[in-house]
């Protein structure tokens, strides 16, 4: 995917509140790009291995009801809980995985859900977006990051995707699959418990194995923890900001961590960092 933004992408960036503030050349050195991004993490330049454009976000959306806070550590008991038997899940095909999740009662979150949220999009997409957990609206609709007219979180995610040339229901080069680490909504949008994350992780693992994405964008601490805990045990104690700006791995797939859209609506000053993360993900895709 080219990092040169076409007029449509620029229009989408405007729609998501992003202003291209310094037209750096597409082949600008990564250190120059990192220096040009306000508040960019210092380790972007150290970890990125290619060039990317720069932009900054400005305030455009109002904040929604608070959800999971990316700066706060998760509950202390983040040691993995009792995991479900991986063997059957690891052999399921896509339709059977969907029906298995739909009827899952492996953790207590099944008791309060209206519906499970398996994910949406093309399950052969090269991009996989993983959020934390379904919102109240997602729980009602059965879709992650619901993009109903009054759902600013879903709308912001859609604009973020469009800015990098993707679409929620896109195909081919525009295809993306969107899911969450947790398939059921925690009551009152509380932080998921360690055992809930552990119980649900095999489903995400199987989704990744079947989709075989080229890049995973982890939007939130729970998503990052679920994906990285096996290779980065300290992920449970690191704030999300410490996980950004570098390329992690999950089952060999590159993982870029960023802020969840709901947080960006409350903290628009961090949109510049989120855009830097998207640029890093694009750079990874370009080099794949
Ligand atoms: S959150 Fe995951 S493990 Fe828990 S009941 Fe829902 S699908 Fe099953």
Coordinates of C-alpha atoms and ligand atoms in Angstrom, one line a residue:
X1 CA 0.0 0.0 0.0
X2 CA 1.4 3.3 -1.0
X3 CA 2.0 5.9 1.8
X4 CA 1.2 8.7 -0.6
X5 CA -2.2 9.9 0.4
X6 CA -4.7 10.3 -2.4
X7 CA -7.4 13.0 -2.3
X8 CA -9.9 10.4 -0.9
X9 CA -7.7 9.5 2.0
X10 CA -7.0 13.2 2.7
X11 CA -10.7 13.8 2.8
X12 CA -11.1 10.9 5.2
X13 CA -8.4 12.3 7.4
X14 CA -10.2 15.6 7.5
X15 CA -13.4 13.7 8.5
X16 CA -11.6 12.0 11.4
X17 CA -10.2 15.3 12.6
X18 CA -6.7 14.8 11.2
X19 CA -4.9 17.7 9.6
X20 CA -1.9 17.1 7.4
X21 CA 0.3 19.7 8.8
X22 CA 3.7 19.1 7.2
X23 CA 3.9 17.5 3.8
X24 CA 7.0 15.4 4.2
X25 CA 8.2 13.4 1.2
X26 CA 7.1 9.8 1.2
X27 CA 10.8 8.8 1.3
X28 CA 11.6 11.1 4.2
X29 CA 13.9 9.5 6.8
X30 CA 12.0 7.9 9.7
X31 CA 13.8 10.1 12.2
X32 CA 12.6 13.2 10.4
X33 CA 9.1 11.9 10.4
X34 CA 9.2 11.0 14.1
X35 CA 10.6 14.4 14.9
X36 CA 7.8 16.1 13.0
X37 CA 5.0 14.3 14.9
X38 CA 4.0 16.2 18.1
X39 CA 4.6 13.9 21.1
X40 CA 5.7 11.0 19.0
X41 CA 7.3 8.3 21.1
X42 CA 11.1 8.4 20.8
X43 CA 11.3 4.7 20.0
X44 CA 9.3 5.0 16.8
X45 CA 12.5 6.0 14.9
X46 CA 14.4 3.3 16.6
X47 CA 11.9 0.5 15.7
X48 CA 10.5 1.5 12.4
X49 CA 12.4 0.2 9.4
X50 CA 11.0 2.3 6.7
X51 CA 9.6 5.7 5.9
X52 CA 6.1 7.1 6.5
X53 CA 4.2 10.4 6.3
X54 CA 3.3 12.5 9.3
X55 CA 0.2 14.2 10.4
X56 CA -1.5 15.5 13.5
X57 CA -5.0 15.1 14.9
X58 CA -7.0 17.9 16.1
X59 CA -10.2 18.0 18.2
X60 CA -13.3 17.2 16.3
X61 CA -15.4 14.8 18.2
X62 CA -16.9 15.0 21.7
X63 CA -16.1 12.4 24.3
X64 CA -18.4 9.4 24.7
X65 CA -19.2 7.6 27.9
X66 CA -16.0 6.4 29.5
X67 CA -14.9 2.9 28.7
X68 CA -11.6 1.2 29.4
X69 CA -8.8 3.6 30.3
X70 CA -5.6 2.9 28.5
X71 CA -3.3 4.5 31.0
X72 CA -4.4 2.6 34.0
X73 CA -3.0 -0.9 34.8
X74 CA -5.5 -3.6 34.6
X75 CA -6.7 -5.3 37.8
X76 CA -3.7 -6.7 39.7
X77 CA -4.8 -10.3 39.3
X78 CA -3.7 -10.5 35.7
X79 CA -2.1 -13.9 35.9
X80 CA -3.8 -16.1 33.4
X81 CA -6.9 -17.7 34.7
X82 CA -8.0 -21.3 34.1
X83 CA -7.9 -21.7 30.3
X84 CA -10.4 -23.7 28.3
X85 CA -9.2 -26.7 26.4
X86 CA -7.4 -25.3 23.4
X87 CA -7.5 -28.5 21.4
X88 CA -11.1 -28.4 20.0
X89 CA -11.0 -24.6 19.4
X90 CA -7.7 -24.9 17.6
X91 CA -9.2 -27.2 15.0
X92 CA -12.5 -25.4 14.3
X93 CA -13.2 -24.0 10.8
X94 CA -14.6 -20.5 10.5
X95 CA -18.4 -21.3 10.5
X96 CA -18.0 -23.7 13.5
X97 CA -15.9 -21.2 15.3
X98 CA -18.7 -18.6 14.9
X99 CA -21.3 -21.0 16.2
X100 CA -19.1 -22.1 19.1
X101 CA -18.6 -18.5 20.2
X102 CA -22.3 -17.7 19.8
X103 CA -23.1 -20.4 22.4
X104 CA -20.1 -20.0 24.6
X105 CA -20.6 -20.1 28.3
X106 CA -16.9 -20.5 29.3
X107 CA -16.8 -17.5 31.5
X108 CA -19.2 -15.4 33.5
X109 CA -19.6 -12.7 30.8
X110 CA -22.1 -15.0 29.1
X111 CA -24.6 -14.2 31.8
X112 CA -24.9 -10.5 31.1
X113 CA -24.6 -10.4 27.4
X114 CA -27.4 -9.8 24.9
X115 CA -25.3 -11.3 22.1
X116 CA -21.8 -12.4 21.4
X117 CA -19.7 -10.1 19.1
X118 CA -17.6 -12.4 16.9
X119 CA -16.4 -9.8 14.5
X120 CA -17.2 -8.2 11.1
X121 CA -15.5 -7.9 7.8
X122 CA -13.6 -10.1 5.4
X123 CA -12.1 -13.0 7.2
X124 CA -9.4 -13.3 4.5
X125 CA -8.3 -9.7 5.0
X126 CA -4.7 -8.7 5.3
X127 CA -5.6 -6.3 8.1
X128 CA -7.0 -7.4 11.5
X129 CA -8.2 -4.9 14.0
X130 CA -8.6 -6.1 17.6
X131 CA -10.4 -4.0 20.1
X132 CA -10.8 -4.6 23.8
X133 CA -14.4 -5.7 24.4
X134 CA -17.9 -5.0 23.1
X135 CA -19.6 -1.8 24.1
X136 CA -23.2 -1.6 25.2
X137 CA -24.2 -0.7 21.6
X138 CA -22.0 -3.5 20.2
X139 CA -23.7 -5.9 22.6
X140 CA -27.1 -4.9 21.3
X141 CA -26.1 -5.0 17.7
X142 CA -23.7 -8.0 17.7
X143 CA -21.1 -5.9 15.8
X144 CA -17.8 -4.6 17.0
X145 CA -17.3 -0.8 17.0
X146 CA -20.9 -0.3 15.9
X147 CA -21.1 2.5 13.4
X148 CA -24.7 3.5 13.9
X149 CA -25.4 7.2 13.4
X150 CA -25.1 8.0 17.1
X151 CA -22.0 5.8 17.7
X152 CA -19.0 8.1 17.5
X153 CA -16.6 5.4 18.4
X154 CA -17.5 3.3 15.4
X155 CA -17.5 6.4 13.2
X156 CA -14.0 7.3 14.3
X157 CA -12.8 3.8 13.7
X158 CA -14.3 3.9 10.2
X159 CA -12.6 7.2 9.5
X160 CA -9.3 5.8 10.8
X161 CA -9.6 2.8 8.5
X162 CA -10.5 5.0 5.5
X163 CA -7.5 7.1 6.2
X164 CA -5.3 4.1 5.5
X165 CA -7.3 2.9 2.6
X166 CA -9.5 0.3 4.4
X167 CA -13.3 0.0 4.7
X168 CA -15.4 -1.9 7.2
X169 CA -17.1 -3.9 4.4
X170 CA -14.2 -3.5 2.0
X171 CA -12.9 -6.2 -0.3
X172 CA -9.5 -6.8 -1.8
X173 CA -7.0 -4.1 -0.8
X174 CA -9.6 -2.4 1.3
X175 CA -10.5 -5.5 3.3
X176 CA -10.2 -5.6 7.1
X177 CA -11.6 -7.9 9.8
X178 CA -12.6 -6.2 13.0
X179 CA -13.1 -8.0 16.3
X180 CA -12.4 -7.7 20.0
X181 CA -10.3 -9.7 22.5
X182 CA -13.4 -10.4 24.5
X183 CA -16.5 -11.6 22.6
X184 CA -18.9 -10.7 25.3
X185 CA -19.5 -7.3 27.0
X186 CA -18.3 -6.9 30.5
X187 CA -21.1 -5.5 32.7
X188 CA -21.1 -1.7 32.8
X189 CA -18.0 -1.7 30.6
X190 CA -15.8 -2.7 33.6
X191 CA -12.3 -4.0 33.0
X192 CA -12.3 -7.7 32.1
X193 CA -11.0 -10.1 34.6
X194 CA -7.8 -12.1 34.0
X195 CA -9.7 -15.3 33.7
X196 CA -12.2 -13.8 31.3
X197 CA -9.4 -12.7 29.0
X198 CA -7.7 -16.1 29.3
X199 CA -10.9 -18.0 28.6
X200 CA -11.6 -16.0 25.4
X201 CA -8.1 -15.9 24.0
X202 CA -8.3 -19.2 22.2
X203 CA -11.1 -17.8 20.1
X204 CA -9.0 -14.8 19.0
X205 CA -6.0 -17.1 18.5
X206 CA -8.1 -19.3 16.2
X207 CA -9.4 -16.2 14.3
X208 CA -5.8 -15.1 13.7
X209 CA -4.8 -18.6 12.6
X210 CA -7.7 -18.8 10.1
X211 CA -7.5 -15.2 8.8
X212 CA -3.7 -15.2 8.6
X213 CA -3.5 -11.4 8.5
X214 CA -0.4 -9.5 7.5
X215 CA -0.8 -7.0 10.2
X216 CA -2.7 -6.8 13.5
X217 CA -3.7 -3.4 14.9
X218 CA -4.4 -3.8 18.6
X219 CA -6.6 -1.0 19.9
X220 CA -6.4 -1.0 23.6
X221 CA -4.8 -2.6 26.6
X222 CA -6.9 -5.7 26.8
X223 CA -6.3 -6.4 23.1
X224 CA -2.6 -5.9 23.6
X225 CA -2.6 -8.1 26.7
X226 CA -4.5 -10.9 25.0
X227 CA -2.2 -10.9 22.0
X228 CA 1.2 -10.3 23.7
X229 CA 1.0 -11.9 27.1
X230 CA 2.7 -15.1 25.9
X231 CA 5.7 -13.3 24.5
X232 CA 5.8 -10.2 26.7
X233 CA 4.8 -11.2 30.2
X234 CA 5.3 -7.6 31.5
X235 CA 2.5 -6.5 29.2
X236 CA 0.1 -6.8 32.1
X237 CA 1.9 -4.0 34.0
X238 CA 2.9 -1.7 31.1
X239 CA 0.8 1.3 30.2
X240 CA -0.4 1.2 26.6
X241 CA 1.8 4.2 25.8
X242 CA 4.9 2.0 26.5
X243 CA 3.6 -0.6 24.0
X244 CA 3.2 1.8 21.1
X245 CA 5.8 2.8 18.6
X246 CA 7.2 -0.7 18.0
X247 CA 6.3 -3.8 16.2
X248 CA 5.4 -6.8 18.3
X249 CA 4.6 -10.3 17.1
X250 CA 1.7 -12.7 17.7
X251 CA 1.9 -16.1 16.0
X252 CA 4.5 -14.5 13.7
X253 CA 2.2 -11.7 12.6
X254 CA 3.3 -8.1 13.2
X255 CA 1.3 -6.3 15.9
X256 CA 1.1 -2.5 16.2
X257 CA -0.5 -1.3 19.4
X258 CA -2.5 1.9 19.6
X259 CA -5.2 3.7 21.5
X260 CA -8.8 2.6 21.3
X261 CA -11.2 5.0 19.4
X262 CA -13.3 5.6 22.6
X263 CA -10.2 6.9 24.4
X264 CA -9.3 9.1 21.5
X265 CA -12.7 10.7 21.7
X266 CA -12.0 11.6 25.3
X267 CA -8.4 12.6 24.7
X268 CA -8.1 14.1 21.2
X269 CA -4.6 15.4 22.0
X270 CA -3.5 11.8 21.5
X271 CA -4.8 11.5 18.0
X272 CA -1.4 12.5 16.7
X273 CA 0.0 9.4 18.4
X274 CA -2.7 7.2 17.0
X275 CA -2.0 8.5 13.5
X276 CA 1.7 7.8 14.0
X277 CA 0.7 4.2 14.9
X278 CA -1.4 3.9 11.8
X279 CA 1.5 5.2 9.7
X280 CA 3.8 2.6 11.4
X281 CA 1.3 -0.1 10.5
X282 CA 1.2 1.1 6.9
X283 CA 4.9 1.0 6.8
X284 CA 5.0 -2.5 8.1
X285 CA 2.5 -3.5 5.5
X286 CA 4.5 -1.8 2.8
X287 CA 7.6 -3.7 3.8
X288 CA 5.8 -7.1 4.1
Ligands
LIG1 S1 -16.3 -13.6 26.8 FE1 -15.4 -15.3 25.5 S2 -15.0 -17.0 26.9 FE2 -16.4 -15.6 28.0 S3 -18.5 -16.4 27.5 FE3 -18.0 -14.8 26.0 S4 -17.2 -15.9 24.3 FE4 -17.1 -17.3 26.0

